[in-house]
CSV table of C-alpha atoms and ligand atoms in Angstrom, one decimal:
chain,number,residue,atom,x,y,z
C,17,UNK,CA,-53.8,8.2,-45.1
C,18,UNK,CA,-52.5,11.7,-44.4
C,19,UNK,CA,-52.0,14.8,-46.5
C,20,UNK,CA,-48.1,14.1,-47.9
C,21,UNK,CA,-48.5,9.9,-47.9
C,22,UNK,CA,-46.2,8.7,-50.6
C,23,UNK,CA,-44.5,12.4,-50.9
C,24,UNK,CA,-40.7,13.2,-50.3
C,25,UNK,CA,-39.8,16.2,-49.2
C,26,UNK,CA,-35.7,17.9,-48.4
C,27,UNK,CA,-35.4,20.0,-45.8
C,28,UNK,CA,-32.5,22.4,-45.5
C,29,UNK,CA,-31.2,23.6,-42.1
C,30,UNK,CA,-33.5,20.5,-40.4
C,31,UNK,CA,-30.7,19.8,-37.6
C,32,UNK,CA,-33.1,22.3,-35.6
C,33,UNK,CA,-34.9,25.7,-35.1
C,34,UNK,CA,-37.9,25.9,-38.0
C,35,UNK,CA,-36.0,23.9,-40.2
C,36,UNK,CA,-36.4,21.0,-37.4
C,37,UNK,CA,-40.0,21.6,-36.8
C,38,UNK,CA,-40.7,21.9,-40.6
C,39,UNK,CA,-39.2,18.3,-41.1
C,40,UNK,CA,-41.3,16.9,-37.9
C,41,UNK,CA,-44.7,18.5,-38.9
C,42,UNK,CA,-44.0,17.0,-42.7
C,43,UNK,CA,-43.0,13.6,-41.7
C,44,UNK,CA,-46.5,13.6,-39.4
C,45,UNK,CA,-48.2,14.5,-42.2
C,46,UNK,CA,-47.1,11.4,-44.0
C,47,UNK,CA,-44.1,12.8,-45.9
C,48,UNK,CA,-40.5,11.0,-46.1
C,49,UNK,CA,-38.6,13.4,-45.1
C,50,UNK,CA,-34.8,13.8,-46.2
C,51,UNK,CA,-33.1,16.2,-43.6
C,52,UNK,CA,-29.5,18.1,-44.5
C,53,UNK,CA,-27.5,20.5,-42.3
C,54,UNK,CA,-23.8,20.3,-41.3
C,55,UNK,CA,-23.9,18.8,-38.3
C,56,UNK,CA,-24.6,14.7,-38.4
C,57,UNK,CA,-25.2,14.1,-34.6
C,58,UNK,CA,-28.2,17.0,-34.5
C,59,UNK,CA,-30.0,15.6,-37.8
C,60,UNK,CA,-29.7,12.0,-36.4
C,61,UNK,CA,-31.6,13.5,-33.3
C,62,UNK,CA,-34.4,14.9,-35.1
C,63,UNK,CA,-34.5,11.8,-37.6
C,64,UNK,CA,-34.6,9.2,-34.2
C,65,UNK,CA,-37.8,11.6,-33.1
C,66,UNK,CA,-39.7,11.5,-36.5
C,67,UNK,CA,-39.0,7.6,-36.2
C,68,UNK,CA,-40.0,7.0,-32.7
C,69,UNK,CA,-43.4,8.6,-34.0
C,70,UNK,CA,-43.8,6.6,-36.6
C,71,UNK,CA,-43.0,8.9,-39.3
C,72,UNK,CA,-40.2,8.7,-42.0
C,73,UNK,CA,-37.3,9.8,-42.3
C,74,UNK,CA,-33.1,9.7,-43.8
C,75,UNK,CA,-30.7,12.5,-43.1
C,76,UNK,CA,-27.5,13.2,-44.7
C,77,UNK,CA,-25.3,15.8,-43.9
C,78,UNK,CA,-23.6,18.6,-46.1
C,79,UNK,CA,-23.2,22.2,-46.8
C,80,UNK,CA,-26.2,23.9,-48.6
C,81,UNK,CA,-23.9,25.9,-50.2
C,82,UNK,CA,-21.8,23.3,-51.5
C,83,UNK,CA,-22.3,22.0,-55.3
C,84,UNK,CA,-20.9,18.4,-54.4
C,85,UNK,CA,-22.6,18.6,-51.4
C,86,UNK,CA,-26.3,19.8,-52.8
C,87,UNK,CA,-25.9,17.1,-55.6
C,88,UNK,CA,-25.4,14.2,-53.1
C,89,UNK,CA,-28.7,15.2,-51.0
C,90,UNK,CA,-31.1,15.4,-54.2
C,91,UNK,CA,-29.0,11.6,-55.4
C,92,UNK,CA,-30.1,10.5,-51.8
C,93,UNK,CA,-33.4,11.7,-51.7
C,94,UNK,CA,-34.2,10.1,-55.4
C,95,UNK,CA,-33.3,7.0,-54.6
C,96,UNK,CA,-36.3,7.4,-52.0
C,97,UNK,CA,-39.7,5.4,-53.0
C,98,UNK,CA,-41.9,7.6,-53.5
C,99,UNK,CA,-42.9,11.4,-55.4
C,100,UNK,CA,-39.9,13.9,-54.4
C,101,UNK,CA,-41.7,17.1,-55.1
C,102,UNK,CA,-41.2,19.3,-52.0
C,103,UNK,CA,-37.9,21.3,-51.1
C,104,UNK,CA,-37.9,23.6,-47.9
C,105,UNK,CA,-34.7,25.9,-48.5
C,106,UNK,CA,-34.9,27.4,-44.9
C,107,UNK,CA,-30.8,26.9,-44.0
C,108,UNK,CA,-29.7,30.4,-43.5
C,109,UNK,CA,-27.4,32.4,-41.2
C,110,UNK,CA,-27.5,35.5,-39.5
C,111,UNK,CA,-24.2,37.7,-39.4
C,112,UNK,CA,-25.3,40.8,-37.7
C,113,UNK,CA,-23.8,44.5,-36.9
C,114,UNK,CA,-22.5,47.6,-38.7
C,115,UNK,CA,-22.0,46.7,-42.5
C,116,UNK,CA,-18.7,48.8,-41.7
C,117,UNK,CA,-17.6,46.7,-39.5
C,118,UNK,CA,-18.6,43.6,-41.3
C,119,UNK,CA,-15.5,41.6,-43.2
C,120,UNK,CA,-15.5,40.2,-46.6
C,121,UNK,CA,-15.8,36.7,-45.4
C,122,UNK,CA,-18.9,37.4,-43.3
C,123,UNK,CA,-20.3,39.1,-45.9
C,124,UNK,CA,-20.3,36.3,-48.6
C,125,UNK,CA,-20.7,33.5,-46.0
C,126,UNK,CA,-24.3,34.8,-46.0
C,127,UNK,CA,-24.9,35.0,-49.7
C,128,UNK,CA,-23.5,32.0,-49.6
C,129,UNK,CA,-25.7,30.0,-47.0
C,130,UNK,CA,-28.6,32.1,-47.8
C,131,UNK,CA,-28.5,32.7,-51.7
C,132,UNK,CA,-26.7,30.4,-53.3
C,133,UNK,CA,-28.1,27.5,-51.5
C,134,UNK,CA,-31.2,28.2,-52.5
C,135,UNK,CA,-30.4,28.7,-56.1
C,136,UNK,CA,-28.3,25.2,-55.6
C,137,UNK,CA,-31.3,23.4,-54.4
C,138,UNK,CA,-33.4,24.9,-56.4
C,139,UNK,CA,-31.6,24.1,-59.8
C,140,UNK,CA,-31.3,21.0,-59.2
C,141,UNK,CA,-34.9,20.5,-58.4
C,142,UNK,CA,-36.3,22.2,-61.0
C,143,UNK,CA,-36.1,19.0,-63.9
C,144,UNK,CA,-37.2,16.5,-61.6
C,145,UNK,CA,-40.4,18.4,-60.9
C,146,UNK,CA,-40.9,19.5,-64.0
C,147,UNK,CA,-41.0,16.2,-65.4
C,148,UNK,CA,-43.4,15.2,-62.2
C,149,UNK,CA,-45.8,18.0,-63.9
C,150,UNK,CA,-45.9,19.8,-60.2
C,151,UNK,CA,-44.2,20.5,-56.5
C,152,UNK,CA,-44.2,22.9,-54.0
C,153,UNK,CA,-40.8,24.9,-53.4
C,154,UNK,CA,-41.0,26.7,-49.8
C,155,UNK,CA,-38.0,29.4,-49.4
C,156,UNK,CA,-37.4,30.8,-45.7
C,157,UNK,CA,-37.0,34.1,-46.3
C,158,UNK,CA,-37.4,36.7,-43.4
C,159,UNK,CA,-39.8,40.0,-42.8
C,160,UNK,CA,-35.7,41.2,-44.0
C,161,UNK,CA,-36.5,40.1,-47.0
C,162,UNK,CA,-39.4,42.9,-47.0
C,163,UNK,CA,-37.9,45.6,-45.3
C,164,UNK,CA,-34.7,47.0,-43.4
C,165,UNK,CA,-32.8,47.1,-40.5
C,166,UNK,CA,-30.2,49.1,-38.9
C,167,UNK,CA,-27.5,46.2,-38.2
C,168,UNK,CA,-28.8,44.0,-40.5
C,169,UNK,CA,-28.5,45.2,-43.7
C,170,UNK,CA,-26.3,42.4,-45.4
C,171,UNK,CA,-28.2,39.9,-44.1
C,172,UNK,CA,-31.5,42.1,-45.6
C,173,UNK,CA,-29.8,41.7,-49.1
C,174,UNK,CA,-29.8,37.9,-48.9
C,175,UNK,CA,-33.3,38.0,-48.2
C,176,UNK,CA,-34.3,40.2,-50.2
C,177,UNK,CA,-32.7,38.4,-52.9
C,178,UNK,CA,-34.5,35.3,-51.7
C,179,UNK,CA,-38.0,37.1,-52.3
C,180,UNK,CA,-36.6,38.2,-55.3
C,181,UNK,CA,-35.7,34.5,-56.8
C,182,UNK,CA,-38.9,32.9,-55.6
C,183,UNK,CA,-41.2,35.9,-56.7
C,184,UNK,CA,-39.2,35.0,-60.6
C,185,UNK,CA,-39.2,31.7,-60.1
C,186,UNK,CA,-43.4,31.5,-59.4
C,187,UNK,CA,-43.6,33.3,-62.9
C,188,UNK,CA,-41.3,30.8,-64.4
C,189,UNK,CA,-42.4,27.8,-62.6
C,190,UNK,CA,-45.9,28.3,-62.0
C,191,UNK,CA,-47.1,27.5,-65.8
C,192,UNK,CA,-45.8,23.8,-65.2
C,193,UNK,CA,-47.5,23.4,-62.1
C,194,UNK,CA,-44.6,24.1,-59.5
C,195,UNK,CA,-45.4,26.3,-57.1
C,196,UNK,CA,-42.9,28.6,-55.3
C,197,UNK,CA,-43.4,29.9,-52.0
C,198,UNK,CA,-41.4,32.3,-50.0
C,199,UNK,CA,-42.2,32.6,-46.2
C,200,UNK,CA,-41.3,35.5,-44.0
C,201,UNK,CA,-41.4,35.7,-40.5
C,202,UNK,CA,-40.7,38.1,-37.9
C,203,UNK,CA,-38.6,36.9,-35.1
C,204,UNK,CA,-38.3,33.1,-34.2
C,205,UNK,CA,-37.9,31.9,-30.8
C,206,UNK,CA,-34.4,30.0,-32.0
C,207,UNK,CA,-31.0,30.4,-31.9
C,208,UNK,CA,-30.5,32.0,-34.9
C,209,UNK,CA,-27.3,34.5,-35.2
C,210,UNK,CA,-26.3,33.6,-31.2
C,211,UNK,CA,-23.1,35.0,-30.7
C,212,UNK,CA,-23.4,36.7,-34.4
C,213,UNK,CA,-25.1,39.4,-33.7
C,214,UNK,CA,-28.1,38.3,-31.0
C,215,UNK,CA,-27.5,38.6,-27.3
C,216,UNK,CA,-29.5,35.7,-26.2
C,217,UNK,CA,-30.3,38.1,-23.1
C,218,UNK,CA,-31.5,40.8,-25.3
C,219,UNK,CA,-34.7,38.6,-26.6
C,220,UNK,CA,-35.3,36.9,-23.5
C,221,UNK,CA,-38.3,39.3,-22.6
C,222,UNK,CA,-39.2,39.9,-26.4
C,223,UNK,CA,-42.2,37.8,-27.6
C,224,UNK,CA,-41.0,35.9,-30.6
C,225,UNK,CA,-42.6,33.4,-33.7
C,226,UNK,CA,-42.2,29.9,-32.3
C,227,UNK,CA,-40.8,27.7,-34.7
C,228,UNK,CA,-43.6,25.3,-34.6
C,229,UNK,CA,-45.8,28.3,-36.1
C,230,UNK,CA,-43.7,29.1,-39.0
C,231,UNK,CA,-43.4,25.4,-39.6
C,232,UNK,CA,-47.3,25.5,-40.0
C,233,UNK,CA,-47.1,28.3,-42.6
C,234,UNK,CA,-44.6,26.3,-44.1
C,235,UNK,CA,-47.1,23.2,-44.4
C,236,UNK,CA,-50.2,25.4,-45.2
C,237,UNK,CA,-48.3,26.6,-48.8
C,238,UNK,CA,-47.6,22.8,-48.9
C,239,UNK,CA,-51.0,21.6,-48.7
C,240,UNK,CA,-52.9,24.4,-50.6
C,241,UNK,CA,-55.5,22.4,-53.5
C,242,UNK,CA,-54.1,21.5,-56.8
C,243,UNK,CA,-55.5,24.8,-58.4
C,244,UNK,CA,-53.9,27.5,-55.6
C,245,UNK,CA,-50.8,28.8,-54.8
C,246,UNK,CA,-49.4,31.0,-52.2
C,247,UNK,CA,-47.4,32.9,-52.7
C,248,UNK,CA,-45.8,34.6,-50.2
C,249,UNK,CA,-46.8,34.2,-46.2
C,250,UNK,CA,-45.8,36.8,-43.9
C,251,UNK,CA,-45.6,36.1,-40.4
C,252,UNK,CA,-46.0,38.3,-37.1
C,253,UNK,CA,-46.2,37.8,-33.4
C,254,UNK,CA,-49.4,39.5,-32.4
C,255,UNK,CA,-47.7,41.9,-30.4
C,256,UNK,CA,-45.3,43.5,-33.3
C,257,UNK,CA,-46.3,46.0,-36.0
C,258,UNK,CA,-46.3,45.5,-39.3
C,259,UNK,CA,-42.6,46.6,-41.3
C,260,UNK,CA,-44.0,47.1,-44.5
I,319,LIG,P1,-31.2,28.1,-36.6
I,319,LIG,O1,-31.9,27.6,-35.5
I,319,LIG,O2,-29.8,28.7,-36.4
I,319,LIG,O3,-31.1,26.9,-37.7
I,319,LIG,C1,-30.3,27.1,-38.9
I,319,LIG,C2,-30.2,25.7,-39.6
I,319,LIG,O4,-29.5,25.9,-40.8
I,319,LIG,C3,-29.5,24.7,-38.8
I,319,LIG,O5,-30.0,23.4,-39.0
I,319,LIG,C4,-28.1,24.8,-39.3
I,319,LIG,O6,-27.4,23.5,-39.1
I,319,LIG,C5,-28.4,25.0,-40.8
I,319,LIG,N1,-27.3,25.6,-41.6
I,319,LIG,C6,-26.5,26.7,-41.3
I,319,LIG,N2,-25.6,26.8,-42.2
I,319,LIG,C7,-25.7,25.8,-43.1
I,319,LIG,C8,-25.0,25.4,-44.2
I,319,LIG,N3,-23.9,26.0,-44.7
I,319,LIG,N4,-25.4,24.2,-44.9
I,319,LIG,C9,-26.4,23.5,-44.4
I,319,LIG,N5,-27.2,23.9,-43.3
I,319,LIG,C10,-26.8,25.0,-42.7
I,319,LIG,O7,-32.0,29.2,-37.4
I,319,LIG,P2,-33.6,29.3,-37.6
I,319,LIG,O8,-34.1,30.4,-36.8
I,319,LIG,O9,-34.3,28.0,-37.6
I,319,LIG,O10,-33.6,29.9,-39.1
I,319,LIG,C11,-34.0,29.1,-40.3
I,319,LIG,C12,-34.2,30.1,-41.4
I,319,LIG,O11,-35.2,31.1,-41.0
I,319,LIG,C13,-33.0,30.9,-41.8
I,319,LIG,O12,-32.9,31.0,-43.2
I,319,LIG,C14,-33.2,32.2,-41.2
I,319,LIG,O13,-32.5,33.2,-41.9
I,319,LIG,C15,-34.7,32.4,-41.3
I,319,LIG,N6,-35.3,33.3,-40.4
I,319,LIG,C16,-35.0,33.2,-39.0
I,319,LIG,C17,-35.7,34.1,-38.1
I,319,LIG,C18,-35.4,34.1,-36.7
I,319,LIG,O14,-35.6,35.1,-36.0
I,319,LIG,N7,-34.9,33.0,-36.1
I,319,LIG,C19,-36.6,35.1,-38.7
I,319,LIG,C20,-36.8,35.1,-40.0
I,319,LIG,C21,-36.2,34.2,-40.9
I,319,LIG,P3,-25.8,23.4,-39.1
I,319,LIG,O15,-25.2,24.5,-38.4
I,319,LIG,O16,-25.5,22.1,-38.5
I,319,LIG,O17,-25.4,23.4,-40.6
């Protein structure tokens, strides 16, 4: 018996980075763990790993910021035996640079993938654990979702409206026992905003969050007793300062 036995949980953005480690540290705690990203051959990876170690786990591929899409993942992941009562919205994209230089389309890409995904998921959660009685809802926000950055300040706005929802959504939720969490991290040893923004060379030599860690902060809000919620988790690399 482990912590999440009989527990289903959707990860967003579980094809890889945190979104892959969150899915493989929830399936070894016992979870069934429904995995969603665009890209079917990396989410059939992760789901072959979490198989080939005994753990459970379906994926099924869309766009988080897709209606249709969002509705067929939460179908799927009913139909699942057991209690779904644990999202992880951590899909997200980085479009980095000058906001003057930045183009409509980039722009709402980001609220899109970062915003409106999580209200999506979020929505269409909400009944299901409501009638449950409980659940945890994890958002991946970002230490942008705290402060600001030169050449980053669209992306800041989606997180910050990510804190934003999930600080409302703990007052509106947290009476009928769901708790909302939103995570923030520093900089994550992925490949987040590659080619968008990131020169892969730039960060070689900067220490950086590994996924695995923010996948544990991600689990800790998961696993806190009946009676405690966290709130929000904000997560450094021992070598950077604080932003706030
Ligand atoms: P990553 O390695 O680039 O992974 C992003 C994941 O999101 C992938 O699985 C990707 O798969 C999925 N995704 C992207 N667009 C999607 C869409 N429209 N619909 C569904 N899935 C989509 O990034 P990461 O570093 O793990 O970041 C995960 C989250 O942490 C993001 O919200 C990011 O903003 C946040 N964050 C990252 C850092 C960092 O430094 N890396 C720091 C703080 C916060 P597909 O491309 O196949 O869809």
């Amino acid at each position: 018996m482990t912590e999440l036995d009989g527990r289903v949980a959707i990860v967003t953005g579980a094809s890889r980075g945190i979104g892959r480690e969150t899915a493989i540290l929830l399936a070894a705690q016992g979870a069934h763990v429904v995995l969603t990203a665009r890209k079917q051959a990396e989410l059939d990876d992760v789901v072959a790993k979490i198989q080939a170690a005994g753990g459970a786990a379906s994926a099924v591929p869309g766009d988080a910021s897709s209606p249709t899409d969002v509705t067929r993942v939460v179908e799927h992941a009913r139909a699942v035996p057991g209690r779904l009562d644990i999202l992880v919205n951590n899909a997200g994209v980085g479009i980095l640079g000058p906001l003057a230089a930045m183009s409509v389309e980039d722009f709402d890409t980001q609220m899109a993938i970062n915003v409106r995904s999580v209200f999506l998921y979020t929505r269409a959660l909400i009944p299901i654990l409501e009638k449950l009685g409980g659940g945890n809802i994890v958002n991946v926000a970002s230490i942008s979702g705290l402060a600001g950055f030169a050449g980053a300040s669209a992306y800041s706005a989606t997180k910050w409206a990510t804190v934003g929802l999930s600080r409302g959504l703990d007052k509106e939720l947290s009476p009928k026992g769901i708790k909302v969490t939103a995570v923030c991290p520093a900089g994550v040893d992925t490949t987040w905003a590659f080619n968008t923004g990131i020169d892969p060379a730039e960060v070689a030599n900067v220490e950086r969050l590994k996924p695995q860690t923010v996948a544990e902060s991600i689990a800790f809000a998961i696993n806190q007793p009946a009676n405690a919620r966290l709130t929000e988790l904000v997560v450094y690399p021992m070598s950077e300062n604080g932003h706030q």
